[in-house]
Short mmCIF file of C-alpha atoms and ligand atoms in Angstrom, two decimals:
data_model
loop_
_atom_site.label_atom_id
_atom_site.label_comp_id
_atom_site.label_asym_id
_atom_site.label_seq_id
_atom_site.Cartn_x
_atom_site.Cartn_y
_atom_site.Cartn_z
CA UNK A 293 67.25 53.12 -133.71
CA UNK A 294 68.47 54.64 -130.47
CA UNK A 295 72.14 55.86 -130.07
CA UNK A 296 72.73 53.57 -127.78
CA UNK A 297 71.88 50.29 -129.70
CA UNK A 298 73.96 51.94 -132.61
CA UNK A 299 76.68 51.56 -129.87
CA UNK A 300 75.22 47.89 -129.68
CA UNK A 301 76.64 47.18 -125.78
CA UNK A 302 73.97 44.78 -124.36
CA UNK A 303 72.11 45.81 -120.82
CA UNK A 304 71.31 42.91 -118.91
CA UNK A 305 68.65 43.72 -117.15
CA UNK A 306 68.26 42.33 -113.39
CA UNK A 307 65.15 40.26 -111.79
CA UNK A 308 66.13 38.62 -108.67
CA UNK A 309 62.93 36.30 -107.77
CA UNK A 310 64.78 36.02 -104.30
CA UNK A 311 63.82 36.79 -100.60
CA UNK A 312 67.14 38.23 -99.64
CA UNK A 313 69.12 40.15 -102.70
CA UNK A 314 71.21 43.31 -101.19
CA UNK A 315 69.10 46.09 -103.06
CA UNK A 316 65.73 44.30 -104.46
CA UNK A 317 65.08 41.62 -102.62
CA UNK A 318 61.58 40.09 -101.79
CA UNK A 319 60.47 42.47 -104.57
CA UNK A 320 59.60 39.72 -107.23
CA UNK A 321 59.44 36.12 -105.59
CA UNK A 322 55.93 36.71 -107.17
CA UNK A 323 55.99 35.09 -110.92
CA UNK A 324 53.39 37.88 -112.11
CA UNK A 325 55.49 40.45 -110.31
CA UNK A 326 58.65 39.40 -111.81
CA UNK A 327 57.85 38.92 -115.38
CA UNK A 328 56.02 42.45 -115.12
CA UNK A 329 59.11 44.04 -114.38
CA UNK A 330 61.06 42.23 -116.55
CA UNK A 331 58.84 43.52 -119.75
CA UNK A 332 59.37 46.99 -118.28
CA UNK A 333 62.93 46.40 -117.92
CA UNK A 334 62.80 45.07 -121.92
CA UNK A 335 60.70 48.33 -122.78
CA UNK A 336 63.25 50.58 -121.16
CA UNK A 337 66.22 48.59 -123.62
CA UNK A 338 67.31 45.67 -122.19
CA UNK A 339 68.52 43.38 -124.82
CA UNK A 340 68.49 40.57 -122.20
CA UNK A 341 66.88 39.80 -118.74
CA UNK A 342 68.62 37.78 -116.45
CA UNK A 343 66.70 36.14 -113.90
CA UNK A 344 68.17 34.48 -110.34
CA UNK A 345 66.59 32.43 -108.08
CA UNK A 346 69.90 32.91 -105.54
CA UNK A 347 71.23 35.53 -103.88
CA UNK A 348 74.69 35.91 -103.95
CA UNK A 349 75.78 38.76 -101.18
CA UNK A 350 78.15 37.97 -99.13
CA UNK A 351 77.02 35.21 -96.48
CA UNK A 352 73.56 34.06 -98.40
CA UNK A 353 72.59 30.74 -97.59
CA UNK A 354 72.82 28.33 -100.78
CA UNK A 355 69.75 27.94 -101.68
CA UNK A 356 68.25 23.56 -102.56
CA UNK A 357 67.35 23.39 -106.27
CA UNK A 358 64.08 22.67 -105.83
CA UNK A 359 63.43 25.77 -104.36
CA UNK A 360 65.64 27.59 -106.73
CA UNK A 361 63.83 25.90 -110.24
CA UNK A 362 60.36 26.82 -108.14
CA UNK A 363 61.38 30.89 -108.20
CA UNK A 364 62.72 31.34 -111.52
CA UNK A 365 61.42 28.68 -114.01
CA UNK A 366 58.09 30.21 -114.57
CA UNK A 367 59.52 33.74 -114.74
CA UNK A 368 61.63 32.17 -117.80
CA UNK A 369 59.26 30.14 -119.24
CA UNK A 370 57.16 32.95 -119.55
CA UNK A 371 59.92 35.40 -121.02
CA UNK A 372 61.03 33.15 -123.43
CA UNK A 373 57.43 32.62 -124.69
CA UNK A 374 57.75 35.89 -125.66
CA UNK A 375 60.83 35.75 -127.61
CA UNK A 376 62.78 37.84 -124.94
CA UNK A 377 67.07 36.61 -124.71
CA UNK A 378 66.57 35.61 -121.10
CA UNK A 379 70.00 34.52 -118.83
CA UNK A 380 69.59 32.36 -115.87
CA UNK A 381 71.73 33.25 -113.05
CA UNK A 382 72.28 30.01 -111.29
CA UNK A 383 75.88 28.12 -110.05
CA UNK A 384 73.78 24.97 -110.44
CA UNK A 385 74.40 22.61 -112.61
CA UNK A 386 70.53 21.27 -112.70
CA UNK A 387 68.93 24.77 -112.84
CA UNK A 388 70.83 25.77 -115.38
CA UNK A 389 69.77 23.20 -117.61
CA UNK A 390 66.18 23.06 -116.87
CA UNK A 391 66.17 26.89 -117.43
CA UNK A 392 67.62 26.61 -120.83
CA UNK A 393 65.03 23.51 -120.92
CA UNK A 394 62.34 26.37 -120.53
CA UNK A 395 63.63 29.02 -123.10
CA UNK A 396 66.45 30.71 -121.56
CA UNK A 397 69.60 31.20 -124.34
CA UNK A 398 72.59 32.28 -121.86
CA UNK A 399 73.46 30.68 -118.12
CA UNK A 400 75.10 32.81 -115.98
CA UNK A 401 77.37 31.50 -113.70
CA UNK A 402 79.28 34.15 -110.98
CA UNK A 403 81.67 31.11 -110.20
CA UNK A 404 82.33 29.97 -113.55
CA UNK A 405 81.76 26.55 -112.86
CA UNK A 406 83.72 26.04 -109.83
CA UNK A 407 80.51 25.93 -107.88
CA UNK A 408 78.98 23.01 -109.08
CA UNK A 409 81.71 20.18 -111.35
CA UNK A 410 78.66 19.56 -113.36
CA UNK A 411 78.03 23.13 -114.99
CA UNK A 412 80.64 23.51 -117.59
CA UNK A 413 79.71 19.82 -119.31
CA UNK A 414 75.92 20.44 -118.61
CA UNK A 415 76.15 23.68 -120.65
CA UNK A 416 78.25 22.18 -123.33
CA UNK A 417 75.74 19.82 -124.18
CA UNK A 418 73.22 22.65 -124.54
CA UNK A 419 73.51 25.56 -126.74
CA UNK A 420 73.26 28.39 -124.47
CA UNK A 421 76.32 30.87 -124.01
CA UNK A 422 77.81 30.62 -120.79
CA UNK A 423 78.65 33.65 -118.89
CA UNK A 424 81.72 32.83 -116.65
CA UNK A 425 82.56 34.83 -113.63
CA UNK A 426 85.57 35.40 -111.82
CA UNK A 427 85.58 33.62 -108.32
CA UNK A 428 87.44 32.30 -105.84
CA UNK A 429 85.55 30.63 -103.60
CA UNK A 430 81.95 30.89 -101.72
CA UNK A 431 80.49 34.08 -100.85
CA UNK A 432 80.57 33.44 -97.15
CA UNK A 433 84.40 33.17 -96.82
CA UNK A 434 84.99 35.41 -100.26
CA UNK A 435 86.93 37.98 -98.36
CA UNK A 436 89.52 35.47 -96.83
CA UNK A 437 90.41 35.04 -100.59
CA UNK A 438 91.34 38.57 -101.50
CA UNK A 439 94.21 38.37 -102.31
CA UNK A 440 95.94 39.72 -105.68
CA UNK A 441 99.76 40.77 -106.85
CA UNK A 442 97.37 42.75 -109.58
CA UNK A 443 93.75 42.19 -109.78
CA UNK A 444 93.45 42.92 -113.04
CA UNK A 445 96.36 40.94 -114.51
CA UNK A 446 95.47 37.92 -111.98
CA UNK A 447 91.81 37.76 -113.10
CA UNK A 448 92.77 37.93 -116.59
CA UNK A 449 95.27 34.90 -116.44
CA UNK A 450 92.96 33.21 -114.21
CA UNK A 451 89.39 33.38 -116.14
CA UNK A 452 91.96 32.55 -119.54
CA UNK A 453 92.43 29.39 -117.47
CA UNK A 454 88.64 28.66 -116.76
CA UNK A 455 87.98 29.38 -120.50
CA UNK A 456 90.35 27.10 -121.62
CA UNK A 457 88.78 24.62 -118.76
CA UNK A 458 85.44 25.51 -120.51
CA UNK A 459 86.74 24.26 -123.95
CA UNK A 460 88.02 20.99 -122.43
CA UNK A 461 84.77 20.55 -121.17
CA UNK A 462 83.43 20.81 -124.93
CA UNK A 463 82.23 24.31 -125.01
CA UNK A 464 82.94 26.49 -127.95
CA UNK A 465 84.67 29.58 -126.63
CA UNK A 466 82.81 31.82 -128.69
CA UNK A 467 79.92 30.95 -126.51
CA UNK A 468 82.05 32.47 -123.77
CA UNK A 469 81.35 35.73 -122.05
CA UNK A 470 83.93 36.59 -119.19
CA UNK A 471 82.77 38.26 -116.26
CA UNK A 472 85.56 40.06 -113.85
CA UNK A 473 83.14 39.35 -111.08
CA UNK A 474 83.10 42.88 -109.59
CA UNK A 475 82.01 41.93 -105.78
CA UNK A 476 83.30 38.52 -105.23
CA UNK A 477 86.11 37.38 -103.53
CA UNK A 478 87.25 41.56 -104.07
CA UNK A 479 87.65 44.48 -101.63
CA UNK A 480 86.45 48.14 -103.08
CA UNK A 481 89.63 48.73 -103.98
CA UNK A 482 90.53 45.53 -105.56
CA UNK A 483 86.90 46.48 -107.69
CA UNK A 484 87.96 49.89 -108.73
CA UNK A 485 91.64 47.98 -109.70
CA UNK A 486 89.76 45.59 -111.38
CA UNK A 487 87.74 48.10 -113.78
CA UNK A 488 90.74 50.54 -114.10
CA UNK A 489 92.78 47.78 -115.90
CA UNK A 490 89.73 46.06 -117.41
CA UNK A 491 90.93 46.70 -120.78
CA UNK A 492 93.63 43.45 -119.33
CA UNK A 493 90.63 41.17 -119.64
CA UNK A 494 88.82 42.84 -122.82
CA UNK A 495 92.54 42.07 -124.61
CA UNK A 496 92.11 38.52 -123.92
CA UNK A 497 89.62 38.30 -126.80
CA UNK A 498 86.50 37.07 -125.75
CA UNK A 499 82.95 39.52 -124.75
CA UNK A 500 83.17 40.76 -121.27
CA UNK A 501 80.35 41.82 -119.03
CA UNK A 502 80.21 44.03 -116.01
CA UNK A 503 78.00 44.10 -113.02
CA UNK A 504 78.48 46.79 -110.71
CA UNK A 505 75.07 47.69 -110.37
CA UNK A 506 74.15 49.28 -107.08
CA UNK A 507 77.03 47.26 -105.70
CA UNK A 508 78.55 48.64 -102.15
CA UNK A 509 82.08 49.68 -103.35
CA UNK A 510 80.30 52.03 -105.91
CA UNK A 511 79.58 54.14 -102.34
CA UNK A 512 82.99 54.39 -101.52
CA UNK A 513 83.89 56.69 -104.28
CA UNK A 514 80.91 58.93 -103.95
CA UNK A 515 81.99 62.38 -102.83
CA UNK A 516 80.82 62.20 -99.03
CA UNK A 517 80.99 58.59 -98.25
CA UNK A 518 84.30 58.91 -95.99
CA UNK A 519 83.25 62.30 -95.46
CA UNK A 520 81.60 61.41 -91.33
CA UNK A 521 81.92 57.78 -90.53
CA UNK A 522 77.97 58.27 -89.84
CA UNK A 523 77.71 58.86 -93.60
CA UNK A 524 74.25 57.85 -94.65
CA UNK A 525 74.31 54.45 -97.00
CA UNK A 526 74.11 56.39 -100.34
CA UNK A 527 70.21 56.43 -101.94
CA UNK A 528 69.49 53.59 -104.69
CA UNK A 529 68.75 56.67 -107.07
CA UNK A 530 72.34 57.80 -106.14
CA UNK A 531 73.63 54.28 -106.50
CA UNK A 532 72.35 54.10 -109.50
CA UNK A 533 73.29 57.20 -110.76
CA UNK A 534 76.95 56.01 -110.01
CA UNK A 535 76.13 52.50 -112.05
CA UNK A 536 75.52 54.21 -115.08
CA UNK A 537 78.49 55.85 -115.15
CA UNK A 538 80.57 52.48 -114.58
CA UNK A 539 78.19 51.54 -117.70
CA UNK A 540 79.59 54.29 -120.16
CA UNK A 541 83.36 53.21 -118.74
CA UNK A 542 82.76 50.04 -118.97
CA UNK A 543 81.41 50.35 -122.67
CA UNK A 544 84.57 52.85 -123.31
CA UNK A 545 87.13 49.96 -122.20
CA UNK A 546 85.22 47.56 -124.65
CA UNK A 547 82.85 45.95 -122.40
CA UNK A 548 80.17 43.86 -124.86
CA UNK A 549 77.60 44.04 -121.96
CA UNK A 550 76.93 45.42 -118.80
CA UNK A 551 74.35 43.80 -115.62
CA UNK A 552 71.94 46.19 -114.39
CA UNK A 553 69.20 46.76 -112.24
CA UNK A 554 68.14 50.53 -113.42
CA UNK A 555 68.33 49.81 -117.27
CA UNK A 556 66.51 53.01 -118.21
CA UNK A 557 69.48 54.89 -117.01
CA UNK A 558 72.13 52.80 -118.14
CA UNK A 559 70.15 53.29 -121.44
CA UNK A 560 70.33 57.40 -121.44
CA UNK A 561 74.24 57.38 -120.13
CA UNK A 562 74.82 54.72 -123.30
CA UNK A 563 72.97 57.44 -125.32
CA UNK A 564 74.93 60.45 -124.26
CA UNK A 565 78.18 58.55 -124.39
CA UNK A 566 77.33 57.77 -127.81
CA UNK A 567 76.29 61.42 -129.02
CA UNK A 568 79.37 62.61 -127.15
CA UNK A 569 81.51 60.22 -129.57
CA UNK A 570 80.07 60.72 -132.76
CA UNK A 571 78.75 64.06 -132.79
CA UNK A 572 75.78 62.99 -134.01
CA UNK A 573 73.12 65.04 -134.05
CA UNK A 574 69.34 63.49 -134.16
CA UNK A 575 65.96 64.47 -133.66
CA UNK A 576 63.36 62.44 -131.41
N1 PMM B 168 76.54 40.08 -109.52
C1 PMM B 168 75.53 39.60 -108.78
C2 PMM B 168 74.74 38.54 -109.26
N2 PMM B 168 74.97 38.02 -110.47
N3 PMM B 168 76.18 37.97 -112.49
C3 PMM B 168 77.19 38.43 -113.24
N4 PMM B 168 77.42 37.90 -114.45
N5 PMM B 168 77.99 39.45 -112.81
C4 PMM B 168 77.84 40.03 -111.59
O1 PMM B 168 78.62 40.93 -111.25
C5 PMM B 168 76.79 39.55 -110.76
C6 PMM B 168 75.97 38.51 -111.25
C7 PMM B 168 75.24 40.19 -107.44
O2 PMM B 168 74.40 41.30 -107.55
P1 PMM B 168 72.77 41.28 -107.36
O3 PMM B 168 72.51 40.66 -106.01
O4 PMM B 168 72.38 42.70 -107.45
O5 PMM B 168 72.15 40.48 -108.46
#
């Protein structure tokens, strides 16, 4: 067993079968395409592989459900036939339960249900986990919404809120996972806020994922970014490079899981974070 599943935090790993997704999109609208990366993504160490038919980014066009169910049903169909944990990113009510329909065992909701009434009841009466982001309100207007006393603290009381919403709705909260929802509705400094006082939102008692994965306020921080206001949008290998640091923080302040496009490195940082811990010492 690798250090990193002795550590046990999940990777997610990331297969957008969309047209328009900020770092991979167009990539895998192809079934074949996207189920082949997905098995690579599994052979690198992702315990699950969450596939989204929508992107998300700020100002995406909502996509019908039709046309959602078309992208990302076969990918899970297939995954699940081959006893992978697959998550369906959807805010749809009706995707989300035709997904689980077709194998997959966790929907993954960036709005927590505020996107579509349906979703919190629909899940319920499944028995998928429900991943439930933090959001305040569509991604085209997110920005307009910023606004926090202290992010950490307010995202805390407010996802308690949508949990206990969740439980109303007849969901077992230990099917929860809560989701900070790193991007949405947050400026780059709200994000960093958010992380530094994640351990706000790990305290409340349920798992807690992360996804900063190649996410735009990740560039901020790097070293040269305000360096010339020509600055060069930072490399995906450098993006990545910073996501799997946020990975080993994230794991540090008790993260269960973290959402990732590059699992293989996410994988290694897990690793070294783990030797660096225990001292252990191993040979391949
Ligand atoms: N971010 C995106 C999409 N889905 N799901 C969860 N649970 N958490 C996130 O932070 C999240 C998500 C946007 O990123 P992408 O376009 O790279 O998938």
């Amino acid at each position: 067993m690798s250090p990193a599943n002795t550590v046990g935090t999940v990777i997610m790993g990331i297969v957008n079968t969309t047209p328009d997704s900020f770092s991979d999109g167009g990539r895998y609208l192809n079934p074949e395409r996207a189920i082949s990366h997905a098995l690579e993504l599994v052979g690198d160490g992702a315990g699950v592989i969450d596939v989204g038919g929508e992107s998300t980014r700020p100002g995406a066009e909502r996509v019908p459900t039709a046309e959602e169910t078309r992208r990302v049903l076969p990918v899970v169909a297939a995954l699940a036939e081959r006893g992978i944990v697959v998550s369906i990113d959807t805010m749809n009510a009706e995707t989300a339960v035709a997904a689980v329909d077709a194998g997959a065992r966790i929907v993954n909701d960036v709005s927590g249900g505020l996107a579509d009434a349906d979703m919190l009841a629909a899940v319920a009466a499944t028995s998928a986990d429900f991943v439930l982001g933090h959001w305040r309100g569509p991604s085209s207007d997110m920005y307009a919404r910023a606004a926090y006393a202290d992010v950490a603290r307010d995202v805390t009381v407010e996802l308690a809120e949508r949990l206990r919403e969740a439980a109303r709705a007849g969901m077992d909260p230990s099917r929860v996972v809560l989701d900070p929802g790193i991007g949405f509705g947050k400026t780059a400094e709200q994000n960093w806020a958010m992380l530094a006082g994640l351990e706000h939102l790990v305290a409340l008692g349920p798992r807690v994922l992360v996804g900063t994965s190649r996410k735009r306020f990740l560039t901020a921080a790097l070293s040269d970014a305000s360096a010339s206001a020509s600055a060069e949008v930072p490399s995906v290998a450098r993006r990545d490079a910073a996501t799997a640091v946020t990975s080993v923080l994230a794991e540090r302040a008790g993260a269960w899981g973290v959402r990732v496009h590059d699992v293989a490195a996410t994988r290694d940082a897990l690793a070294i974070s783990a030797a660096w811990r225990t001292g252990a010492s191993w040979t391949a």
